[in-house]
Each structure stands twice: as C-alpha cells, then as structure tokens.
PDB file of C-alpha atoms in Angstrom:
ATOM      1  CA  UNK D 760      -4.695   0.541   1.761  1.00 46.00           C
ATOM      2  CA  UNK D 761      -5.264   4.283   1.910  1.00 55.00           C
ATOM      3  CA  UNK D 762      -3.304   4.863   5.116  1.00 82.00           C
ATOM      4  CA  UNK D 763      -0.252   6.471   3.535  1.00 89.00           C
ATOM      5  CA  UNK D 764       1.388   6.969   6.919  1.00 94.00           C
ATOM      6  CA  UNK D 765       1.233   3.241   7.636  1.00 95.00           C
ATOM      7  CA  UNK D 766       2.679   2.392   4.228  1.00 96.00           C
ATOM      8  CA  UNK D 767       5.555   4.790   4.904  1.00 97.00           C
ATOM      9  CA  UNK D 768       6.106   3.410   8.394  1.00 97.00           C
ATOM     10  CA  UNK D 769       6.037  -0.239   7.302  1.00 97.00           C
ATOM     11  CA  UNK D 770       8.597   0.456   4.597  1.00 98.00           C
ATOM     12  CA  UNK D 771      10.734   2.464   7.000  1.00 98.00           C
ATOM     13  CA  UNK D 772      10.873  -0.295   9.621  1.00 98.00           C
ATOM     14  CA  UNK D 773      11.521  -3.000   7.031  1.00 98.00           C
ATOM     15  CA  UNK D 774      14.374  -1.016   5.505  1.00 98.00           C
ATOM     16  CA  UNK D 775      15.927   0.146   8.791  1.00 98.00           C
ATOM     17  CA  UNK D 776      17.637  -3.175   9.738  1.00 98.00           C
ATOM     18  CA  UNK D 777      18.855  -3.497   6.144  1.00 98.00           C
ATOM     19  CA  UNK D 778      20.370  -0.036   6.423  1.00 98.00           C
ATOM     20  CA  UNK D 779      22.050  -0.831   9.752  1.00 98.00           C
ATOM     21  CA  UNK D 780      23.577  -4.086   8.481  1.00 98.00           C
ATOM     22  CA  UNK D 781      24.617  -2.538   5.168  1.00 98.00           C
ATOM     23  CA  UNK D 782      26.225   0.628   6.560  1.00 97.00           C
ATOM     24  CA  UNK D 783      27.102  -0.369  10.114  1.00 96.00           C
ATOM     25  CA  UNK D 784      25.412   2.857  11.215  1.00 96.00           C
ATOM     26  CA  UNK D 785      22.266   2.813  13.361  1.00 96.00           C
ATOM     27  CA  UNK D 786      21.372   6.411  12.431  1.00 95.00           C
ATOM     28  CA  UNK D 787      19.622   6.387   9.056  1.00 97.00           C
ATOM     29  CA  UNK D 788      20.631   9.384   6.969  1.00 96.00           C
ATOM     30  CA  UNK D 789      18.019  11.956   5.971  1.00 96.00           C
ATOM     31  CA  UNK D 790      17.947  11.096   2.274  1.00 96.00           C
ATOM     32  CA  UNK D 791      17.418   7.386   2.917  1.00 98.00           C
ATOM     33  CA  UNK D 792      14.660   8.115   5.458  1.00 98.00           C
ATOM     34  CA  UNK D 793      12.851  10.408   3.041  1.00 98.00           C
ATOM     35  CA  UNK D 794      13.189   8.088   0.045  1.00 98.00           C
ATOM     36  CA  UNK D 795      11.987   4.938   1.811  1.00 98.00           C
ATOM     37  CA  UNK D 796       8.892   6.712   3.131  1.00 98.00           C
ATOM     38  CA  UNK D 797       8.170   8.234  -0.272  1.00 97.00           C
ATOM     39  CA  UNK D 798       8.523   5.034  -2.296  1.00 98.00           C
ATOM     40  CA  UNK D 799       6.495   3.082   0.276  1.00 97.00           C
ATOM     41  CA  UNK D 800       3.452   5.222  -0.440  1.00 94.00           C
ATOM     42  CA  UNK D 801       4.271   5.808  -4.113  1.00 93.00           C
ATOM     43  CA  UNK D 802       1.691   3.412  -5.688  1.00 92.00           C
ATOM     44  CA  UNK D 803      -1.111   5.246  -3.878  1.00 88.00           C
ATOM     45  CA  UNK D 804      -0.240   8.462  -5.701  1.00 84.00           C
ATOM     46  CA  UNK D 805      -2.621   7.212  -8.380  1.00 79.00           C
ATOM     47  CA  UNK D 806      -5.350   8.627  -6.185  1.00 73.00           C
ATOM     48  CA  UNK D 807      -4.404  12.079  -7.476  1.00 69.00           C
ATOM     49  CA  UNK D 808      -4.644  11.455 -11.221  1.00 62.00           C
ATOM     50  CA  UNK D 809      -7.178   8.617 -11.058  1.00 54.00           C
ATOM     51  CA  UNK D 810      -9.379   9.976  -8.333  1.00 51.00           C
ATOM     52  CA  UNK D 811      -9.114  13.643  -7.478  1.00 50.00           C
ATOM     53  CA  UNK D 812      -8.417  14.846 -11.031  1.00 49.00           C
ATOM     54  CA  UNK D 813     -11.186  12.751 -12.605  1.00 51.00           C
ATOM     55  CA  UNK D 814     -13.781  12.987  -9.857  1.00 51.00           C
ATOM     56  CA  UNK D 815     -12.798  16.036  -7.871  1.00 44.00           C
ATOM     57  CA  UNK D 816     -11.766  15.868  -4.226  1.00 43.00           C
ATOM     58  CA  UNK D 817     -15.307  16.219  -2.894  1.00 42.00           C
ATOM     59  CA  UNK D 818     -16.617  13.445  -5.117  1.00 46.00           C
ATOM     60  CA  UNK D 819     -13.897  10.944  -4.269  1.00 48.00           C
ATOM     61  CA  UNK D 820     -15.839   8.119  -2.645  1.00 52.00           C
ATOM     62  CA  UNK D 821     -16.056   4.362  -2.271  1.00 53.00           C
ATOM     63  CA  UNK D 822     -16.414   3.965  -6.042  1.00 57.00           C
ATOM     64  CA  UNK D 823     -12.704   4.609  -6.563  1.00 64.00           C
ATOM     65  CA  UNK D 824     -11.003   1.210  -6.894  1.00 73.00           C
ATOM     66  CA  UNK D 825      -7.383   1.689  -7.910  1.00 78.00           C
ATOM     67  CA  UNK D 826      -6.201  -1.836  -7.047  1.00 83.00           C
ATOM     68  CA  UNK D 827      -8.361  -3.077  -9.896  1.00 82.00           C
ATOM     69  CA  UNK D 828      -7.813  -0.452 -12.583  1.00 82.00           C
ATOM     70  CA  UNK D 829      -4.600   1.468 -11.854  1.00 84.00           C
ATOM     71  CA  UNK D 830      -1.499   0.128 -13.603  1.00 87.00           C
ATOM     72  CA  UNK D 831       0.832   1.511 -10.921  1.00 91.00           C
ATOM     73  CA  UNK D 832      -0.832  -0.890  -8.482  1.00 92.00           C
ATOM     74  CA  UNK D 833       0.357  -3.895 -10.497  1.00 95.00           C
ATOM     75  CA  UNK D 834       3.562  -5.292  -8.883  1.00 97.00           C
ATOM     76  CA  UNK D 835       5.002  -6.631 -12.150  1.00 97.00           C
ATOM     77  CA  UNK D 836       5.393  -3.042 -13.353  1.00 96.00           C
ATOM     78  CA  UNK D 837       8.274  -2.586 -10.918  1.00 97.00           C
ATOM     79  CA  UNK D 838      10.262  -5.714 -11.821  1.00 97.00           C
ATOM     80  CA  UNK D 839      12.778  -3.657 -13.898  1.00 97.00           C
ATOM     81  CA  UNK D 840      13.847  -2.023 -10.628  1.00 97.00           C
ATOM     82  CA  UNK D 841      15.381  -5.364  -9.650  1.00 97.00           C
ATOM     83  CA  UNK D 842      17.629  -5.281 -12.709  1.00 97.00           C
ATOM     84  CA  UNK D 843      18.528  -1.656 -12.039  1.00 97.00           C
ATOM     85  CA  UNK D 844      19.511  -2.477  -8.468  1.00 98.00           C
ATOM     86  CA  UNK D 845      21.643  -5.457  -9.540  1.00 98.00           C
ATOM     87  CA  UNK D 846      23.403  -3.309 -12.145  1.00 98.00           C
ATOM     88  CA  UNK D 847      24.162  -0.628  -9.554  1.00 98.00           C
ATOM     89  CA  UNK D 848      25.345  -3.324  -7.147  1.00 98.00           C
ATOM     90  CA  UNK D 849      27.777  -4.694  -9.744  1.00 98.00           C
ATOM     91  CA  UNK D 850      29.011  -1.206 -10.622  1.00 97.00           C
ATOM     92  CA  UNK D 851      29.074  -0.220  -6.948  1.00 96.00           C
ATOM     93  CA  UNK D 852      27.027   2.866  -7.822  1.00 97.00           C
ATOM     94  CA  UNK D 853      25.055   3.745  -4.673  1.00 97.00           C
ATOM     95  CA  UNK D 854      23.396   0.301  -4.578  1.00 98.00           C
ATOM     96  CA  UNK D 855      21.790   0.910  -1.186  1.00 98.00           C
ATOM     97  CA  UNK D 856      19.814   3.848  -2.542  1.00 98.00           C
ATOM     98  CA  UNK D 857      18.686   1.883  -5.588  1.00 98.00           C
ATOM     99  CA  UNK D 858      17.472  -0.830  -3.219  1.00 98.00           C
ATOM    100  CA  UNK D 859      15.162   1.654  -1.512  1.00 98.00           C
ATOM    101  CA  UNK D 860      12.480   1.749  -4.270  1.00 98.00           C
ATOM    102  CA  UNK D 861      12.285  -2.054  -4.222  1.00 97.00           C
ATOM    103  CA  UNK D 862      11.897  -2.279  -0.456  1.00 98.00           C
ATOM    104  CA  UNK D 863       9.444   0.610  -0.414  1.00 98.00           C
ATOM    105  CA  UNK D 864       7.160  -0.507  -3.225  1.00 98.00           C
ATOM    106  CA  UNK D 865       7.128  -4.227  -2.435  1.00 98.00           C
ATOM    107  CA  UNK D 866       7.761  -4.310   1.322  1.00 97.00           C
ATOM    108  CA  UNK D 867       6.159  -1.062   2.414  1.00 96.00           C
ATOM    109  CA  UNK D 868       3.222  -1.055   0.039  1.00 96.00           C
ATOM    110  CA  UNK D 869       2.244  -4.257  -1.726  1.00 96.00           C
ATOM    111  CA  UNK D 870       2.976  -6.534   1.235  1.00 94.00           C
ATOM    112  CA  UNK D 871       0.578  -4.744   3.647  1.00 92.00           C
ATOM    113  CA  UNK D 872      -2.014  -4.429   0.876  1.00 91.00           C
ATOM    114  CA  UNK D 873      -1.761  -8.177   0.297  1.00 91.00           C
ATOM    115  CA  UNK D 874      -2.309  -8.863   3.987  1.00 86.00           C
ATOM    116  CA  UNK D 875      -5.382  -6.739   4.587  1.00 77.00           C
ATOM    117  CA  UNK D 876      -6.833  -4.465   1.952  1.00 76.00           C
ATOM    118  CA  UNK D 877     -10.133  -3.895   0.157  1.00 70.00           C
ATOM    119  CA  UNK D 878      -9.462  -6.616  -2.373  1.00 79.00           C
ATOM    120  CA  UNK D 879      -5.773  -7.322  -2.152  1.00 86.00           C
ATOM    121  CA  UNK D 880      -3.190  -7.174  -4.925  1.00 93.00           C
ATOM    122  CA  UNK D 881      -3.042  -8.821  -8.351  1.00 95.00           C
ATOM    123  CA  UNK D 882       0.575  -9.988  -8.185  1.00 96.00           C
ATOM    124  CA  UNK D 883       0.406 -11.702 -11.565  1.00 95.00           C
ATOM    125  CA  UNK D 884      -1.340  -8.895 -13.483  1.00 95.00           C
ATOM    126  CA  UNK D 885       0.418  -7.881 -16.693  1.00 94.00           C
ATOM    127  CA  UNK D 886       0.358  -4.060 -16.558  1.00 93.00           C
ATOM    128  CA  UNK D 887       0.436  -3.860 -20.353  1.00 92.00           C
ATOM    129  CA  UNK D 888      -2.566  -6.114 -21.037  1.00 91.00           C
ATOM    130  CA  UNK D 889      -5.736  -4.183 -20.290  1.00 85.00           C
ATOM    131  CA  UNK D 890      -8.270  -7.016 -20.392  1.00 87.00           C
ATOM    132  CA  UNK D 891      -6.076  -9.661 -18.772  1.00 93.00           C
ATOM    133  CA  UNK D 892      -6.319 -10.134 -15.008  1.00 95.00           C
ATOM    134  CA  UNK D 893      -4.749 -12.205 -12.252  1.00 95.00           C
ATOM    135  CA  UNK D 894      -5.964 -13.510  -8.899  1.00 92.00           C
ATOM    136  CA  UNK D 895      -6.406 -10.979  -6.131  1.00 90.00           C
ATOM    137  CA  UNK D 896      -4.252 -12.099  -3.213  1.00 89.00           C
ATOM    138  CA  UNK D 897      -5.554 -11.039   0.200  1.00 84.00           C
ATOM    139  CA  UNK D 898      -4.342 -13.166   3.101  1.00 82.00           C
ATOM    140  CA  UNK D 899      -6.608 -11.930   5.902  1.00 76.00           C
ATOM    141  CA  UNK D 900      -9.557 -10.679   3.899  1.00 68.00           C
ATOM    142  CA  UNK D 901     -12.628 -11.576   5.959  1.00 70.00           C
ATOM    143  CA  UNK D 902     -13.186  -8.078   7.284  1.00 74.00           C
ATOM    144  CA  UNK D 903     -12.133  -5.937   4.329  1.00 78.00           C
ATOM    145  CA  UNK D 904     -12.541  -7.932   1.108  1.00 76.00           C
ATOM    146  CA  UNK D 905     -14.734  -6.149  -1.411  1.00 74.00           C
ATOM    147  CA  UNK D 906     -15.056  -2.891   0.516  1.00 79.00           C
ATOM    148  CA  UNK D 907     -13.611   0.411  -0.607  1.00 76.00           C
ATOM    149  CA  UNK D 908     -13.398   4.022   0.485  1.00 76.00           C
ATOM    150  CA  UNK D 909     -14.926   4.841   3.866  1.00 80.00           C
ATOM    151  CA  UNK D 910     -16.548   1.390   4.071  1.00 82.00           C
ATOM    152  CA  UNK D 911     -13.100  -0.152   3.883  1.00 81.00           C
ATOM    153  CA  UNK D 912     -11.536   2.412   6.229  1.00 84.00           C
ATOM    154  CA  UNK D 913     -14.055   1.735   9.010  1.00 84.00           C
ATOM    155  CA  UNK D 914     -13.323  -1.993   8.822  1.00 85.00           C
ATOM    156  CA  UNK D 915      -9.572  -1.641   8.421  1.00 86.00           C
ATOM    157  CA  UNK D 916      -9.300   0.416  11.615  1.00 86.00           C
ATOM    158  CA  UNK D 917     -10.737  -2.523  13.537  1.00 84.00           C
ATOM    159  CA  UNK D 918      -8.511  -5.093  11.851  1.00 84.00           C
ATOM    160  CA  UNK D 919      -5.350  -6.584  13.332  1.00 85.00           C
ATOM    161  CA  UNK D 920      -3.112  -4.990  10.708  1.00 86.00           C
ATOM    162  CA  UNK D 921      -4.780  -1.616  11.180  1.00 88.00           C
ATOM    163  CA  UNK D 922      -3.955  -1.649  14.889  1.00 90.00           C
ATOM    164  CA  UNK D 923      -0.431  -2.965  14.275  1.00 93.00           C
ATOM    165  CA  UNK D 924       0.028  -0.233  11.677  1.00 93.00           C
ATOM    166  CA  UNK D 925      -0.649   2.460  14.269  1.00 94.00           C
ATOM    167  CA  UNK D 926       2.026   0.950  16.514  1.00 96.00           C
ATOM    168  CA  UNK D 927       4.460   0.865  13.587  1.00 97.00           C
ATOM    169  CA  UNK D 928       3.803   4.558  12.932  1.00 97.00           C
ATOM    170  CA  UNK D 929       4.540   5.417  16.578  1.00 97.00           C
ATOM    171  CA  UNK D 930       7.763   3.367  16.542  1.00 98.00           C
ATOM    172  CA  UNK D 931       8.842   5.148  13.355  1.00 98.00           C
ATOM    173  CA  UNK D 932       8.247   8.539  14.972  1.00 98.00           C
ATOM    174  CA  UNK D 933      10.318   7.485  17.995  1.00 98.00           C
ATOM    175  CA  UNK D 934      13.202   6.359  15.771  1.00 98.00           C
ATOM    176  CA  UNK D 935      13.106   9.615  13.821  1.00 98.00           C
ATOM    177  CA  UNK D 936      13.186  11.512  17.111  1.00 96.00           C
ATOM    178  CA  UNK D 937      16.233   9.494  18.193  1.00 96.00           C
ATOM    179  CA  UNK D 938      17.926  10.340  14.898  1.00 95.00           C
ATOM    180  CA  UNK D 939      17.117  14.009  15.444  1.00 94.00           C
ATOM    181  CA  UNK D 940      18.526  13.977  18.986  1.00 92.00           C
ATOM    182  CA  UNK D 941      21.722  12.330  17.719  1.00 91.00           C
ATOM    183  CA  UNK D 942      22.106  14.985  15.016  1.00 88.00           C
ATOM    184  CA  UNK D 943      21.582  17.719  17.606  1.00 86.00           C
ATOM    185  CA  UNK D 944      24.254  16.255  19.892  1.00 84.00           C
ATOM    186  CA  UNK D 945      26.723  15.772  17.039  1.00 80.00           C
ATOM    187  CA  UNK D 946      26.286  19.339  15.797  1.00 68.00           C
ATOM    188  CA  UNK D 947      26.415  20.997  19.249  1.00 65.00           C
ATOM    189  CA  UNK D 948      26.788  23.946  19.893  1.00 64.00           C
ATOM    190  CA  UNK D 949      24.979  24.586  16.597  1.00 66.00           C
ATOM    191  CA  UNK D 950      21.222  24.012  16.479  1.00 66.00           C
ATOM    192  CA  UNK D 951      21.401  20.810  14.449  1.00 70.00           C
ATOM    193  CA  UNK D 952      17.731  20.551  13.512  1.00 83.00           C
ATOM    194  CA  UNK D 953      17.041  18.256  10.576  1.00 88.00           C
ATOM    195  CA  UNK D 954      14.206  19.626   8.479  1.00 92.00           C
ATOM    196  CA  UNK D 955      13.690  16.214   6.880  1.00 95.00           C
ATOM    197  CA  UNK D 956      13.494  14.258  10.146  1.00 96.00           C
ATOM    198  CA  UNK D 957      11.132  16.824  11.657  1.00 95.00           C
ATOM    199  CA  UNK D 958       8.964  16.976   8.516  1.00 96.00           C
ATOM    200  CA  UNK D 959       8.630  13.191   8.419  1.00 97.00           C
ATOM    201  CA  UNK D 960       7.644  13.114  12.096  1.00 97.00           C
ATOM    202  CA  UNK D 961       5.022  15.815  11.538  1.00 97.00           C
ATOM    203  CA  UNK D 962       3.640  13.948   8.516  1.00 96.00           C
ATOM    204  CA  UNK D 963       3.306  10.694  10.470  1.00 96.00           C
ATOM    205  CA  UNK D 964       1.827  12.313  13.575  1.00 95.00           C
ATOM    206  CA  UNK D 965      -0.740  14.406  11.697  1.00 94.00           C
ATOM    207  CA  UNK D 966      -1.818  11.360   9.677  1.00 90.00           C
ATOM    208  CA  UNK D 967      -2.098   9.263  12.825  1.00 91.00           C
ATOM    209  CA  UNK D 968      -4.165  11.905  14.623  1.00 89.00           C
ATOM    210  CA  UNK D 969      -6.498  12.306  11.640  1.00 84.00           C
ATOM    211  CA  UNK D 970      -6.964   8.538  11.481  1.00 80.00           C
ATOM    212  CA  UNK D 971      -8.041   8.484  15.116  1.00 76.00           C
ATOM    213  CA  UNK D 972     -11.110  10.613  14.380  1.00 74.00           C
ATOM    214  CA  UNK D 973     -14.414   8.851  14.920  1.00 73.00           C
ATOM    215  CA  UNK D 974     -16.036   7.482  11.780  1.00 73.00           C
ATOM    216  CA  UNK D 975     -19.760   7.314  11.126  1.00 74.00           C
ATOM    217  CA  UNK D 976     -20.973   3.871  12.153  1.00 79.00           C
ATOM    218  CA  UNK D 977     -23.100   3.634   9.024  1.00 81.00           C
ATOM    219  CA  UNK D 978     -19.872   2.728   7.236  1.00 84.00           C
ATOM    220  CA  UNK D 979     -19.738  -0.520   9.167  1.00 84.00           C
ATOM    221  CA  UNK D 980     -22.991  -1.493   7.482  1.00 85.00           C
ATOM    222  CA  UNK D 981     -23.235  -2.837   3.950  1.00 83.00           C
ATOM    223  CA  UNK D 982     -22.942  -0.141   1.245  1.00 81.00           C
ATOM    224  CA  UNK D 983     -26.475   0.854   0.059  1.00 79.00           C
ATOM    225  CA  UNK D 984     -25.675  -0.070  -3.544  1.00 71.00           C
ATOM    226  CA  UNK D 985     -23.698  -3.147  -2.581  1.00 70.00           C
ATOM    227  CA  UNK D 986     -19.973  -3.594  -2.829  1.00 71.00           C
ATOM    228  CA  UNK D 987     -18.656  -1.459  -5.625  1.00 66.00           C
ATOM    229  CA  UNK D 988     -16.778  -3.269  -8.394  1.00 69.00           C
ATOM    230  CA  UNK D 989     -16.909  -6.560  -6.550  1.00 79.00           C
ATOM    231  CA  UNK D 990     -14.356  -8.569  -8.513  1.00 84.00           C
ATOM    232  CA  UNK D 991     -15.893 -11.813  -7.245  1.00 85.00           C
ATOM    233  CA  UNK D 992     -18.942 -11.305  -9.454  1.00 86.00           C
ATOM    234  CA  UNK D 993     -17.531  -8.973 -12.110  1.00 88.00           C
ATOM    235  CA  UNK D 994     -17.776 -10.629 -15.566  1.00 90.00           C
ATOM    236  CA  UNK D 995     -14.995  -8.432 -16.971  1.00 90.00           C
ATOM    237  CA  UNK D 996     -12.583  -9.574 -14.282  1.00 92.00           C
ATOM    238  CA  UNK D 997     -13.584 -13.244 -14.444  1.00 92.00           C
ATOM    239  CA  UNK D 998     -13.366 -13.380 -18.249  1.00 92.00           C
ATOM    240  CA  UNK D 999      -9.882 -11.860 -18.023  1.00 94.00           C
ATOM    241  CA  UNK D1000      -8.513 -14.694 -15.870  1.00 94.00           C
ATOM    242  CA  UNK D1001      -6.577 -17.558 -17.399  1.00 92.00           C
ATOM    243  CA  UNK D1002      -8.234 -20.966 -17.597  1.00 91.00           C
ATOM    244  CA  UNK D1003      -6.828 -22.301 -14.323  1.00 92.00           C
ATOM    245  CA  UNK D1004      -7.681 -19.224 -12.267  1.00 92.00           C
ATOM    246  CA  UNK D1005     -11.097 -18.841 -13.871  1.00 92.00           C
ATOM    247  CA  UNK D1006     -12.101 -22.389 -12.942  1.00 91.00           C
ATOM    248  CA  UNK D1007     -10.831 -21.833  -9.410  1.00 91.00           C
ATOM    249  CA  UNK D1008     -12.745 -18.556  -9.156  1.00 90.00           C
ATOM    250  CA  UNK D1009     -16.006 -20.011 -10.478  1.00 91.00           C
ATOM    251  CA  UNK D1010     -15.792 -22.902  -8.042  1.00 90.00           C
ATOM    252  CA  UNK D1011     -14.995 -20.673  -5.055  1.00 86.00           C
ATOM    253  CA  UNK D1012     -17.728 -18.106  -5.703  1.00 87.00           C
ATOM    254  CA  UNK D1013     -20.348 -20.251  -7.423  1.00 88.00           C
ATOM    255  CA  UNK D1014     -23.061 -19.570  -4.818  1.00 88.00           C
ATOM    256  CA  UNK D1015     -22.400 -15.824  -4.873  1.00 85.00           C
ATOM    257  CA  UNK D1016     -22.558 -15.741  -8.670  1.00 88.00           C
ATOM    258  CA  UNK D1017     -25.836 -17.658  -8.657  1.00 87.00           C
ATOM    259  CA  UNK D1018     -27.320 -15.294  -6.053  1.00 85.00           C
ATOM    260  CA  UNK D1019     -26.554 -12.365  -8.359  1.00 82.00           C
ATOM    261  CA  UNK D1020     -27.801 -14.181 -11.486  1.00 82.00           C
ATOM    262  CA  UNK D1021     -24.417 -13.964 -13.174  1.00 83.00           C
ATOM    263  CA  UNK D1022     -23.529 -16.724 -15.584  1.00 79.00           C
ATOM    264  CA  UNK D1023     -19.945 -17.156 -16.752  1.00 75.00           C
ATOM    265  CA  UNK D1024     -19.022 -19.819 -19.267  1.00 68.00           C
ATOM    266  CA  UNK D1025     -16.013 -21.930 -18.436  1.00 63.00           C
ATOM    267  CA  UNK D1026     -13.284 -22.268 -21.037  1.00 54.00           C
TER     268      UNK D1026
END
C-alpha cells in the first residue's frame, strides 16, 4: 500500500488505546505520536532506495514491486524487535517506546497491506534466503491483486479499505488537534504550539488532499503489458515455494498458468 498517510493513521489509532491503558493519560505525548506514525510507514521507505534511486523519480511506475523483492517488506525481518521489547519490559527500560516499532510495523503497515494491497504480504518469507518464497496473503484481494503503481492506486481508492483509510486519517487529524488544544490550554498564557503535532497534522492533510485528486480512468483498465510481475504465473516465485505451498498454488492457478503457456513441474 503506497498511501503512507493511511499507514501512519492506522498505526496511530491502533496504538492510541494501548497508550491510554498503559499510561492512564488520554493525551499521547509528542514523541510517541511521531514514532508510531514513522514506524507505521517505515517499510515503504524502500521506495527511495529501490525505486527512486534506481529508476529516478520520473521513471517510477507500475513496474516497481517492493512487496515481492524488498527485504524490508518481509515481516520475519522484524521478529527480533519482539525480543528487544520483552527485554526492555523486564528491565523496565522505556518498554512502551520499544513497543511502538512492533505496533507500527505489524499493525500499521503489514496488517493493512495483508487486507488489501497489490499482492499482499509474504508473512513466511525468510528475508535471508533470496530464492525462497512464501505464500502471498491478501484477504480481500479481488480488486487489487496483481496490480501495482497507478493501476493499483486507482483500484485501491474504490476499495472498502481505501475509503475506511481516509476516515482513519481524518480521525487521526482530529485527535492530534485535540492534543494540540490541550497543550495550548495547559501552557496558557504561553503560546503552547506543538511543532510535532502540527507537523503531523499537515503531513496527513496534505497527503489526504493529494489522494483526492482525480486519476486517469485508463488506470482502471488492464495494464497494456499485462500485470507486472504477476506472482501467480511467475516461475521464479512458484519454484521458490515449499512443496505444500507449490502444490496449492499450482492447483489454485492451474487455468491461468495454462492460458499463459507456463509449465511448472511439481516436486
């Protein structure tokens, strides 16, 4: 999912009740608010080194598929964060703040991507084995599965999660505004403007406004060259699955593979 603002907002709203229960304070502090929004979009930062640096900003198109090739989009890479959090919890060393990366990466990023993204997420992918792959998990994939770039974006905007995501962004802005008002009241007669709260609100609002721009309806059509890097018929991906998942994949997409004259031998 390329909507960074929605990733940030999902993570923020998931973490907020945890913060309230943990601290007993309904005003999330500035550092926590910044960190949860940052870590929620963190896996998509691969677009800078994997996309813009390699291709150039103007050439970044629907051929960029980071869920397939980028190791920072493999959830197992972040498992050590669980151990780090537990250690900090035992030592009572700011455990709440070490929980933030976990909630952000898994709750704010991989969960929404699993629900409705171009392909989904390979939850079982070993980030250190290049030619080994896992099943793509995408719960509601009918409208977005196999599409990337602007072809995905046009479809995602019309999806249920895309519309819910916009609401989540608005709710996040409202909460940040409430936090800002509280800070202003507490610091009266001083100004009491939080640069972090205001910056986060501006980031979310600008992203939301940009996402509301009309897209070219040609992107609702099939891509001229077909779906780029369609894992369903990609021999490299299929050969990299374990025996159980490969058999399941071949059975599920047998007709599609035959239509594209792709023959994969079963183990």
